[in-house]
GROMACS .gro file of C-alpha atoms in nm:
model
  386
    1UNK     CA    1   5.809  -8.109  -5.087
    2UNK     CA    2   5.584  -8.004  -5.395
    3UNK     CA    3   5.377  -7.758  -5.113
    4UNK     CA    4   5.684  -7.649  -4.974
    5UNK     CA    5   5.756  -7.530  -5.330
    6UNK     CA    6   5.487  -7.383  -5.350
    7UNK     CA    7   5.472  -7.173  -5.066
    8UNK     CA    8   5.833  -7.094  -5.171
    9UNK     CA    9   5.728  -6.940  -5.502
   10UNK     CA   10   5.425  -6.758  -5.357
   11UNK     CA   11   5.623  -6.602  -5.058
   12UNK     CA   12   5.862  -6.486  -5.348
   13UNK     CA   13   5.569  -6.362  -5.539
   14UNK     CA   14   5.403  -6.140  -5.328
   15UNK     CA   15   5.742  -6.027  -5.184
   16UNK     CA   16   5.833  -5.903  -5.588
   17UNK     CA   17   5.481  -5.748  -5.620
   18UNK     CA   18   5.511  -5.582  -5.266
   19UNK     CA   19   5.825  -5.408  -5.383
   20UNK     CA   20   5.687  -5.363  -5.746
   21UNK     CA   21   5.391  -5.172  -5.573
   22UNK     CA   22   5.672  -4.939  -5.430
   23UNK     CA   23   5.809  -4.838  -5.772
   24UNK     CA   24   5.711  -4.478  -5.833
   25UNK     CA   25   5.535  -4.429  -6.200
   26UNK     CA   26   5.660  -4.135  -6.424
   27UNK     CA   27   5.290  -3.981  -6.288
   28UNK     CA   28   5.357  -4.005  -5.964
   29UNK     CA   29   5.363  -3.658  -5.743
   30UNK     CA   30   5.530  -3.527  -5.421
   31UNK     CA   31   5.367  -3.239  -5.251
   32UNK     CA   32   5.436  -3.018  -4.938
   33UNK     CA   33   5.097  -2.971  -4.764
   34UNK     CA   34   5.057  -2.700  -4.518
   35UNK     CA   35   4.731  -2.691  -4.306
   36UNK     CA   36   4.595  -2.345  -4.148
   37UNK     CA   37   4.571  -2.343  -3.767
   38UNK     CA   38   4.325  -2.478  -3.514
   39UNK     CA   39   4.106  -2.367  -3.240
   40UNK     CA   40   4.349  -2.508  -2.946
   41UNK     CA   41   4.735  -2.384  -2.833
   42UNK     CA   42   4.844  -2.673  -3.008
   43UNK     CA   43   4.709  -2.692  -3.364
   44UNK     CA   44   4.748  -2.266  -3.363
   45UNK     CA   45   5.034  -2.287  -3.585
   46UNK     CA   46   4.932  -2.505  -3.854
   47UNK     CA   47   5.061  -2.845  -3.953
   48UNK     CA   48   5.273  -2.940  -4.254
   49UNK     CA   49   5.228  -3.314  -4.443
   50UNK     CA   50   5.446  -3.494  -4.715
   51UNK     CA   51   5.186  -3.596  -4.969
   52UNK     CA   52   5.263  -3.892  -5.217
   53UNK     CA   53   5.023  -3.900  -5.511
   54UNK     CA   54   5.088  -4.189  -5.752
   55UNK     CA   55   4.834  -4.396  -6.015
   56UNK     CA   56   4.726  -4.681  -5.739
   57UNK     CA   57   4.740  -4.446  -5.435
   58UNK     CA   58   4.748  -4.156  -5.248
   59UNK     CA   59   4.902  -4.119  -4.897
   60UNK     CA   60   4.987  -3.846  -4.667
   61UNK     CA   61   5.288  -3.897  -4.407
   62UNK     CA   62   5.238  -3.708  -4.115
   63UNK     CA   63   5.509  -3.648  -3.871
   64UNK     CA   64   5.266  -3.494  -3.649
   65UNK     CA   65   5.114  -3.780  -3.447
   66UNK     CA   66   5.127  -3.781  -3.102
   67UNK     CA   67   4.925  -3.978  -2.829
   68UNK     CA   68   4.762  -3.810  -2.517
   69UNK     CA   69   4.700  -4.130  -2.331
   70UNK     CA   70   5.083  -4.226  -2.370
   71UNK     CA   71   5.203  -4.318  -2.029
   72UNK     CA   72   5.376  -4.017  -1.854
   73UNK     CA   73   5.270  -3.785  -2.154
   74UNK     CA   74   5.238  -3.487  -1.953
   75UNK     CA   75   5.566  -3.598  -1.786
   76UNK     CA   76   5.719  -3.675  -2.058
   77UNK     CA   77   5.602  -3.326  -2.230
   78UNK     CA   78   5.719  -3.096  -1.912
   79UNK     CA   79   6.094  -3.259  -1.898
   80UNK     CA   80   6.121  -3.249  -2.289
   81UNK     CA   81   6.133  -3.626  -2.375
   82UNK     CA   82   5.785  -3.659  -2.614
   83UNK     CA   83   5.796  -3.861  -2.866
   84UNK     CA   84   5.615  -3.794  -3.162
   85UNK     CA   85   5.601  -4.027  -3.496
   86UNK     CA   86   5.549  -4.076  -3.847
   87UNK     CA   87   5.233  -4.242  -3.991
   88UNK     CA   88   5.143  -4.308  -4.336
   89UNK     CA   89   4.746  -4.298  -4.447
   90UNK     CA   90   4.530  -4.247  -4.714
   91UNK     CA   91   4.538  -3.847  -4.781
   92UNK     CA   92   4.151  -3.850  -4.818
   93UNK     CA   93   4.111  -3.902  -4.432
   94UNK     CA   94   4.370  -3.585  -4.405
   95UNK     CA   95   4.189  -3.367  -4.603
   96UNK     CA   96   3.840  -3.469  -4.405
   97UNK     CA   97   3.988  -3.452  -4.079
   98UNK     CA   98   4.064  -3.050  -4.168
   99UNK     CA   99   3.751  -3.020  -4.344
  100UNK     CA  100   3.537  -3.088  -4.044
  101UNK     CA  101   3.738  -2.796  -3.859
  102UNK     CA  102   3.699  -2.585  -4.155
  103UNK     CA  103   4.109  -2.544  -4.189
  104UNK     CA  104   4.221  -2.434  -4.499
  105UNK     CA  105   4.501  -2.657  -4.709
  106UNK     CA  106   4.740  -2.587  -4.958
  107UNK     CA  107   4.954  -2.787  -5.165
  108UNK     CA  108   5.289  -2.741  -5.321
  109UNK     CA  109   5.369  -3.007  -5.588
  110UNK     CA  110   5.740  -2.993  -5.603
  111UNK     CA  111   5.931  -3.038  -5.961
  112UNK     CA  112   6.140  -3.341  -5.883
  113UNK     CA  113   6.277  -3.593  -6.112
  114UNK     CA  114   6.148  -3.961  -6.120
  115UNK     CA  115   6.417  -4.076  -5.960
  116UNK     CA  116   6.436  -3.810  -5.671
  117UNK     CA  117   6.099  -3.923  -5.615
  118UNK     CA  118   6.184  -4.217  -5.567
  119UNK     CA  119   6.421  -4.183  -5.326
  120UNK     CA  120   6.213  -3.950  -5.124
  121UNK     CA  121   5.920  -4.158  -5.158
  122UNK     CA  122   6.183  -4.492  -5.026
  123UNK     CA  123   6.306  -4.299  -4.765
  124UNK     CA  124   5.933  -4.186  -4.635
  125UNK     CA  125   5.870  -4.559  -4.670
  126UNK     CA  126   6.135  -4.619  -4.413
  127UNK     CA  127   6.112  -4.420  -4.144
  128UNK     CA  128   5.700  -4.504  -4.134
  129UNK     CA  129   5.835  -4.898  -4.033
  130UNK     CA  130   5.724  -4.895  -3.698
  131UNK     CA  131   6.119  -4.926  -3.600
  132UNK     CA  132   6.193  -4.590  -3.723
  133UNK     CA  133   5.880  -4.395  -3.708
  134UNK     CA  134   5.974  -4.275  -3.356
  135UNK     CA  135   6.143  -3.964  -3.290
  136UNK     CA  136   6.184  -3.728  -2.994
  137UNK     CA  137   6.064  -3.395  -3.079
  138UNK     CA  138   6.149  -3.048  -2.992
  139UNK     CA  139   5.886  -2.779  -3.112
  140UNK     CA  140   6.162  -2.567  -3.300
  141UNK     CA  141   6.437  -2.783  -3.466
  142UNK     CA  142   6.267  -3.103  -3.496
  143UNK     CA  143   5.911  -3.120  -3.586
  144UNK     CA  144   5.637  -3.172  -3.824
  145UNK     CA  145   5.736  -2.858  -3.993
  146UNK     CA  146   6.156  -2.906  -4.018
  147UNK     CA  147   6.084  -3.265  -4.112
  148UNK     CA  148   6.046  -3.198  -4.468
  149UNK     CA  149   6.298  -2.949  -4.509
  150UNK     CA  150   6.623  -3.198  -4.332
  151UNK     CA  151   6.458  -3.472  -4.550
  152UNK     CA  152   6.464  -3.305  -4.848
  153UNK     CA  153   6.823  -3.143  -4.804
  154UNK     CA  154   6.940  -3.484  -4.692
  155UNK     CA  155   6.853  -3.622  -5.022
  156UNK     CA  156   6.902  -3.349  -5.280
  157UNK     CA  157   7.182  -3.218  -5.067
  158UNK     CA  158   7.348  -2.928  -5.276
  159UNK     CA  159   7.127  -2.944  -5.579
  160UNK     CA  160   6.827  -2.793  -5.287
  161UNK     CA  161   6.840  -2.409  -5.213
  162UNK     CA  162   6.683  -2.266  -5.007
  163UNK     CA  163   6.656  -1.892  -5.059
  164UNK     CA  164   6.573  -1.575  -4.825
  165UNK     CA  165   6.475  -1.234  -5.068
  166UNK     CA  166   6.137  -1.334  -4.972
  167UNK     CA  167   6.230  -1.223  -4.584
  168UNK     CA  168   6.189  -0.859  -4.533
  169UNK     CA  169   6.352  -0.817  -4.200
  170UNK     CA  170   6.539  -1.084  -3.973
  171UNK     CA  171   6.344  -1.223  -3.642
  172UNK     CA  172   6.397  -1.404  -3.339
  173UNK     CA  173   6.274  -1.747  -3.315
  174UNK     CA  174   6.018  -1.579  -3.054
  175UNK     CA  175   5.920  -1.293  -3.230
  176UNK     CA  176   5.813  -1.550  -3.523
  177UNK     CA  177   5.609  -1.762  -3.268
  178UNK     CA  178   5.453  -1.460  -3.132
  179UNK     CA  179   5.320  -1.350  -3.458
  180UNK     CA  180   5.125  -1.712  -3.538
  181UNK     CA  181   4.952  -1.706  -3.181
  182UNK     CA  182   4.812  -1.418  -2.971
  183UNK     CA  183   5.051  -1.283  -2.746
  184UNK     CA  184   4.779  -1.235  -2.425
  185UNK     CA  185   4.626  -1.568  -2.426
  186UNK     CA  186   4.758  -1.772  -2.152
  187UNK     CA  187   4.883  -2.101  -2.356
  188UNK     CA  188   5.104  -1.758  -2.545
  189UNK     CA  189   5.240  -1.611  -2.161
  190UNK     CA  190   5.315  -1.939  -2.033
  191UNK     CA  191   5.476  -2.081  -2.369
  192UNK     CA  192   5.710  -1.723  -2.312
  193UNK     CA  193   5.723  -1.760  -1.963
  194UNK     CA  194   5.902  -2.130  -1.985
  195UNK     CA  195   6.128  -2.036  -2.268
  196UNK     CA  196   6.483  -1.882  -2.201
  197UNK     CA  197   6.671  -1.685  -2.427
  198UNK     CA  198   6.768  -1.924  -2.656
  199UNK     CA  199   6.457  -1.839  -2.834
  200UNK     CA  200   6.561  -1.432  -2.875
  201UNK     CA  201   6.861  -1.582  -3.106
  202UNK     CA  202   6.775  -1.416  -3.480
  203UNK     CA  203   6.642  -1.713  -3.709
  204UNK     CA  204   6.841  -1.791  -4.028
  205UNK     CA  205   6.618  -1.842  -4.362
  206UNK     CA  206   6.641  -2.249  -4.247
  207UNK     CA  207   6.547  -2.208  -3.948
  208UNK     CA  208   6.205  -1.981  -4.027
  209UNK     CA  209   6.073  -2.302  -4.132
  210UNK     CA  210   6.020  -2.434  -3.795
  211UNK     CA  211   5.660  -2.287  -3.850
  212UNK     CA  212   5.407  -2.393  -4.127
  213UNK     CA  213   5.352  -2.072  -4.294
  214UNK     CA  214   5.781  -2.015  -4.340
  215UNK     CA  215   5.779  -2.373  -4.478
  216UNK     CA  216   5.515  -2.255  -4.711
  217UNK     CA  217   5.713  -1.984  -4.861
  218UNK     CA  218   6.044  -2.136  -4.802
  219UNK     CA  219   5.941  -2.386  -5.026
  220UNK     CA  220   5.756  -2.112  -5.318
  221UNK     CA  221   6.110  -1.960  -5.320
  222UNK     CA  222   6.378  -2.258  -5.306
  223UNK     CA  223   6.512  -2.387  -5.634
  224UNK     CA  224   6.642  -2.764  -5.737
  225UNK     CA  225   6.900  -2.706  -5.971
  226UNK     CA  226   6.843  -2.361  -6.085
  227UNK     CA  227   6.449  -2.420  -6.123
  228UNK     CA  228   6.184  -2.340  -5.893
  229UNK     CA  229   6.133  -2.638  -5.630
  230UNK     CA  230   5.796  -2.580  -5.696
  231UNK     CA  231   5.603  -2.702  -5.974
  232UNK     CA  232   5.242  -2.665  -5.883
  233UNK     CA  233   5.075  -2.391  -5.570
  234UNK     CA  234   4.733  -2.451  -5.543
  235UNK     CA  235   4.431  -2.473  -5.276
  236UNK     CA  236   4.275  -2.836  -5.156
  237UNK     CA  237   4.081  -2.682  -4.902
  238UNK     CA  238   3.999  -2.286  -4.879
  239UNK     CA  239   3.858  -2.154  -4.570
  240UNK     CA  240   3.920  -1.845  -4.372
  241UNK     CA  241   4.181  -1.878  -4.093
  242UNK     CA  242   4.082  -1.968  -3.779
  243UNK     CA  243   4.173  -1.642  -3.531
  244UNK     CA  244   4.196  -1.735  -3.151
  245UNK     CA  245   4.086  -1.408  -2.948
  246UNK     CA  246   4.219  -1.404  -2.652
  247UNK     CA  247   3.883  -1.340  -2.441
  248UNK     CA  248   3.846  -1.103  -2.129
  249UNK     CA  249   3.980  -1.287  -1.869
  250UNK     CA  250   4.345  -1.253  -2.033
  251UNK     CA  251   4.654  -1.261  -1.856
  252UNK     CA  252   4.710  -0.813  -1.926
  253UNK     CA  253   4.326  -0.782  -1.785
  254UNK     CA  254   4.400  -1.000  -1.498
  255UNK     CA  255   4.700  -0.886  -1.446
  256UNK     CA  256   4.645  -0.523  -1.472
  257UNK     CA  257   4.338  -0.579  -1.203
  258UNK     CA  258   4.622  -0.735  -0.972
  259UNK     CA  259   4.829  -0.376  -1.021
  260UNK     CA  260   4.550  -0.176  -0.890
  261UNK     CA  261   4.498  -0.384  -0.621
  262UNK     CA  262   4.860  -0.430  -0.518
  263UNK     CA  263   4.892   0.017  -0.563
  264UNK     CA  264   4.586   0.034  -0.332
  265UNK     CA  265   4.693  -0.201  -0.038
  266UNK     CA  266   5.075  -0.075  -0.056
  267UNK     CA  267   4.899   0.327  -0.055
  268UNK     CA  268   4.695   0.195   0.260
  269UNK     CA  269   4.970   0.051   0.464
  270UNK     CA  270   5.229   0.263   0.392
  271UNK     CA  271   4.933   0.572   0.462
  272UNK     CA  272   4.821   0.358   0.835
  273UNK     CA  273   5.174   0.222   0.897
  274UNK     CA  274   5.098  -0.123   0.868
  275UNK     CA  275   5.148  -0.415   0.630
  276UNK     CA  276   4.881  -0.679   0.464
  277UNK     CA  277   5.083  -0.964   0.550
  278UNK     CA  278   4.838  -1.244   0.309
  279UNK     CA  279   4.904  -1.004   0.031
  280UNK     CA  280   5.330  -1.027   0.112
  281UNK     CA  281   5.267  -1.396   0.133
  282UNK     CA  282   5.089  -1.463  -0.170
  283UNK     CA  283   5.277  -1.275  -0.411
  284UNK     CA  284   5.591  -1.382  -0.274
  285UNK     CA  285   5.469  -1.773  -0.284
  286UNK     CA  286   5.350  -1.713  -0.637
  287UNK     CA  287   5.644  -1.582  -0.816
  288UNK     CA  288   5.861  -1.778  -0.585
  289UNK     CA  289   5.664  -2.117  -0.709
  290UNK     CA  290   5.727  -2.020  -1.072
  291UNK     CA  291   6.071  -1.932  -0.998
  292UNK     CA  292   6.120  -2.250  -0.922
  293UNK     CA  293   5.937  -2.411  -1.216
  294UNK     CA  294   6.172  -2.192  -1.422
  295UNK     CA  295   6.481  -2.355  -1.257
  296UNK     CA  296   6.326  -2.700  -1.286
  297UNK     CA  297   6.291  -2.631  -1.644
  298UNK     CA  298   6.636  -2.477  -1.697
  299UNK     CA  299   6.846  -2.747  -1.531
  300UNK     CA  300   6.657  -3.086  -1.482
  301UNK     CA  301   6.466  -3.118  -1.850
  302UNK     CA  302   6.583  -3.192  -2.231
  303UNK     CA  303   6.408  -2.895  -2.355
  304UNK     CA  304   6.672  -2.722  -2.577
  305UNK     CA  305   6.496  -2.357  -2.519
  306UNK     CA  306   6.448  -2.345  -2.149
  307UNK     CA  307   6.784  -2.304  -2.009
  308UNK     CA  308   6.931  -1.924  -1.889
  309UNK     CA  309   6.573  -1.751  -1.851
  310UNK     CA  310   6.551  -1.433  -1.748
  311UNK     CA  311   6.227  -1.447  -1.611
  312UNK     CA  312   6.377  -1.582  -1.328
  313UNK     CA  313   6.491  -1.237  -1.234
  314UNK     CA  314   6.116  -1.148  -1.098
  315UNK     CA  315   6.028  -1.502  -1.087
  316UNK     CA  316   6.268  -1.544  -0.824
  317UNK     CA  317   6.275  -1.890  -0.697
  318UNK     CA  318   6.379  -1.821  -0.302
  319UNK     CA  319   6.084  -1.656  -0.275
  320UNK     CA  320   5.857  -1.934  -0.172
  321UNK     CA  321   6.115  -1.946   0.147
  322UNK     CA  322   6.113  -1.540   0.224
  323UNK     CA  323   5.709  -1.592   0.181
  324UNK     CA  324   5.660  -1.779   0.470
  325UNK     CA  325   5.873  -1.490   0.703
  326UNK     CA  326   5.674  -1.272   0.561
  327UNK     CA  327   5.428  -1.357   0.759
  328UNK     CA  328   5.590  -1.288   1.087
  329UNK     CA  329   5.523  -0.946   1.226
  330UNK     CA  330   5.847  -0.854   1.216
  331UNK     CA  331   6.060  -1.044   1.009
  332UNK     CA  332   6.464  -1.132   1.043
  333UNK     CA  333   6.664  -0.838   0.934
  334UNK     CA  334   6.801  -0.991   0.648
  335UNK     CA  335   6.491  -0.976   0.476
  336UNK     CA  336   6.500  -0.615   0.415
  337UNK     CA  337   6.866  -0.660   0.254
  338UNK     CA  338   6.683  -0.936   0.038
  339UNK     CA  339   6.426  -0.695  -0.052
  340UNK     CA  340   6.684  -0.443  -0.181
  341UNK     CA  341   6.860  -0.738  -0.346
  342UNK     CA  342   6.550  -0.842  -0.536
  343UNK     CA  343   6.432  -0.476  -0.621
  344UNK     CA  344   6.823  -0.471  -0.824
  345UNK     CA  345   6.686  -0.776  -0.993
  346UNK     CA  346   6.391  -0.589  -1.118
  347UNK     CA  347   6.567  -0.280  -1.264
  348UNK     CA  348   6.783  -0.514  -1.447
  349UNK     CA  349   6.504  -0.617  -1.635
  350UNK     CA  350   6.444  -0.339  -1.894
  351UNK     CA  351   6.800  -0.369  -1.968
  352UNK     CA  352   6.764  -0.718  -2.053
  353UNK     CA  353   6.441  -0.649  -2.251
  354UNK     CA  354   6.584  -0.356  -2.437
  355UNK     CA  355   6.875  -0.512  -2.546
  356UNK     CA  356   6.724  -0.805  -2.726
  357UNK     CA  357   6.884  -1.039  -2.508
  358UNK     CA  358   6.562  -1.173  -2.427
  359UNK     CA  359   6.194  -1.042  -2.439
  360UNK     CA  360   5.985  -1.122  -2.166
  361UNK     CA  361   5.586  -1.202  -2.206
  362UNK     CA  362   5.437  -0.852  -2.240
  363UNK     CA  363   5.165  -0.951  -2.043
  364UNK     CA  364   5.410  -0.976  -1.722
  365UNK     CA  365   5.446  -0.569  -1.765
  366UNK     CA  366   5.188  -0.520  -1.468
  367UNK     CA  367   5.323  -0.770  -1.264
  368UNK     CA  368   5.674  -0.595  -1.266
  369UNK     CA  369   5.547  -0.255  -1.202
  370UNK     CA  370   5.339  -0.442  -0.897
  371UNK     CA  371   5.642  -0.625  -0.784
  372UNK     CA  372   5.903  -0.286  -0.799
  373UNK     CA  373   5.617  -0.087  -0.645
  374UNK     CA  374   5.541  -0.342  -0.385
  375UNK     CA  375   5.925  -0.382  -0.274
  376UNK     CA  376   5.977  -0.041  -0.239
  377UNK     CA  377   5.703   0.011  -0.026
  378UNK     CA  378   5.785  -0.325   0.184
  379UNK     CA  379   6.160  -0.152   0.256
  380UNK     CA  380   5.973   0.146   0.388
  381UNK     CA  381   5.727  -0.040   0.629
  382UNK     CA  382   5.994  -0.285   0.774
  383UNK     CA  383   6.106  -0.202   1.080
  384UNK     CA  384   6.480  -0.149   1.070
  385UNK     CA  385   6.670  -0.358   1.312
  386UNK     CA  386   6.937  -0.208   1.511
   0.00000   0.00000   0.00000
C-alpha cells in the first residue's frame, strides 16, 4: 500500500512538473522563420518554421516533414493524398541543417502578449502529439507556409490583420509560383503542365502567403491590435540565394530543336508527296499520352488545382488512339475531319492564353507552332476519300 502511494505521488509529480515545463515565462519568444530556397524543385521556394524560444528551451515546429520511403509516396503524391506532418525539435539542428546548404534564414519575432503565447505555444504543443501531427497537404492552401498564418488567425482571430499596401499589383496564384522558380526548367513546365486553371485565379493578400517570401512580408506588414505583428526582423543565417539555372538541355531548347525538325520533315513530304509516318506516330502518341495524364489528373485525383486544364486542348488525350492509324498508309477518312477538329483546338488556344483564363507553360510555345504546322500539312497530304 505504502509503494502504491508512492508511485501515486510520483506519477502526480512528474505529471505537475511536465505541465509546469509547458508554462511560457514572461521571456519567452515566438518567431516566424522563413528559410531561402534549395538546390532541388522541391526546397526552390523556401520553407517557413514556427520558432518557440523560452529560458529552458528552444524548439522549431516544422510543418514541413514529409517521408520519401512512405508506402505509395509517389502514389500517394500523383493522386493528391500526401500527408505531410508537424514535428517539434531543437531549433539548433534547424539552423545546421540550412547551414550546411548555405540557405539563408530570417526571423520575425512577433509582439504577442504572454498569454497569446501561450496559447499559440499550447496549441503547437497539440497538434505535434503524434494523433494530430498528420495532415493532408495541398501545395497552395495548406502547407508549411499557410500553416502559420490559419494558426495564428485562428487564435488572435480579429485582433490579427493582415494588410496588402505592401502589394504593388495583383497576381495569379501561377504567376507568383512562376516568379520563385525558373519558368524553363522541367520540374517548372511539368508543375504548369499538370495544373488547370484554378491556379490563373488572382491571389488575395491571404492567399500570397502560400509562398515563403509573401509570408515574410505578410507578416512585416500585419498588425495585432493596431501595432505591428512584428516586434523583431533580423538575420540567423545570411547567405546569398541559391539560383537554379535552368541548364541547356531545357524544355524551350529542346523543344525549339523539335520545331525545326518537325518544319523540315512536313517541307519534305509535302515537297515529295509523301508522309513520315514514325514522325505522325510519335507526336501523336506523345501528346496523346499526356492528354491523358491531364484527364487522369483532372477527374480521378484530390489535387484541388488540376481539374479544367486547358492544356488538354493540344494535349489531346484521343490521340494515343488516332496515333496508331496513323500509321496506316492511308488512314480511315475520319481522320482528316479529326485533324481539322484538332487544328480548331489549337487556334483556341491564344484566346485562352490572352484572356487570362489560363496561361499555359511558355516553354510549350514551339510545340504548338509544331503541332498547328504539322496538322495543316497532314490535311494536305491525306488522300481525300470519295
Amino acid at each position: 500500500m505504502i509503494k502504491k502511494l508512492h508511485f501515486i505521488l510520483s506519477l502526480f509529480f512528474v505529471v505537475t512538473l511536465v505541465n509546469a515545463q509547458k508554462q511560457l515565462s514572461p521571456k519567452a519568444e515566438i518567431s516566424i522563420i522563413t528559410a531561402g530556397p534549395g538546390k532541388v524543385l522541391y526546397e526552390g521556394f523556401g520553407h517557413t518554421t514556427i520558432r518557440v524560444k523560452d529560458t529552458d528551451f528552444d524548439l522549431a515546429y516544422n510543418y514541413g516533414i514529409f517521408d520519401f520511403d512512405a508506402p505509395n509516396f509517389y502514389l500517394n503524391f500523383t493522386k493528391g493524398r500526401l500527408l505531410y506532418k508537424l514535428q517539434s525539435y531543437p531549433f539548433h539542428y534547424f539552423v545546421r541543417s540550412y547551414q550546411k546548404d548555405k540557405r539563408w534564414i530570417k526571423e520575425q519575432v512577433l509582439n504577442l502578449t504572454l498569454s497569446e503565447k501561450q496559447q499559440i505555444f499550447d496549441y503547437l504543443e497539440n497538434n505535434a502529439k503524434p494523433e494530430n501531427a498528420t495532415y493532408l497537404y495541398d501545395p497552395f492552401f495548406n502547407n508549411c507556409a499557410t500553416k502559420p498564418r490559419d494558426i495564428l488567425e485562428s487564435i488572435l482571430k480579429s485582433q490579427l490583420v493582415f494588410n496588402d499596401s505592401h502589394l504593388s499589383e495583383k497576381k495569379s496564384f501561377r504567376q507568383l509560383m512562376n516568379t520563385e522558380i525558373s519558368w524553363n526548367n522541367w520540374g517548372s513546365f511539368g508543375i504548369n503542365l499538370a495544373l488547370g486553371s484554378k491556379l490563373d485565379k488572382i491571389a488575395s493578400a491571404k492567399e500570397y502567403m502560400y509562398l515563403p517570401d509573401y509570408v515574410y512580408d505578410g507578416f512585416n506588414n500585419a498588425t495585432i491590435n493596431n501595432k505591428n505583428l512584428v516586434k523583431t526582423d533580423r538575420y540567423i543565417l545570411k547567405y546569398d540565394e541559391i539560383k537554379v539555372t535552368s541548364g541547356i538541355f531545357n524544355p524551350l531548347f529542346l523543344f525549339s530543336l523539335v520545331l525545326i525538325f518537325g518544319i523540315y520533315i512536313t517541307y519534305k513530304n509535302i515537297k515529295e508527296n509523301s508522309r513520315s509516318r514514325w514522325f505522325d506516330f510519335l507526336l501523336f502518341f506523345v501528346t496523346g499520352f499526356i492528354g491523358v495524364f491531364i484527364v487522369f489528373l483532372w477527374f480521378f485525383t484530390n489535387h484541388s488545382t488540376t481539374p479544367v486544364n486547358f492544356n488538354f486542348l493540344w494535349a489531346f488525350a484521343p490521340n494515343l488512339i488516332v496515333a496508331f492509324y496513323l500509321l496506316s498508309k492511308s488512314p480511315k477518312s475520319w481522320v482528316k475531319k479529326y485533324l481539322g477538329f484538332i487544328t480548331i483546338l489549337l487556334v483556341l488556344i491564344p484566346i485562352i492564353w490572352l484572356t487570362s483564363i489560363q496561361q499555359l507553360p511558355t516553354a510549350s510555345i514551339p510545340l504548338l507552332i509544331l503541332l498547328l504546322i504539322r496538322y495543316v500539312g497532314l490535311q494536305k497530304l491525306l488522300p481525300s476519300h470519295k
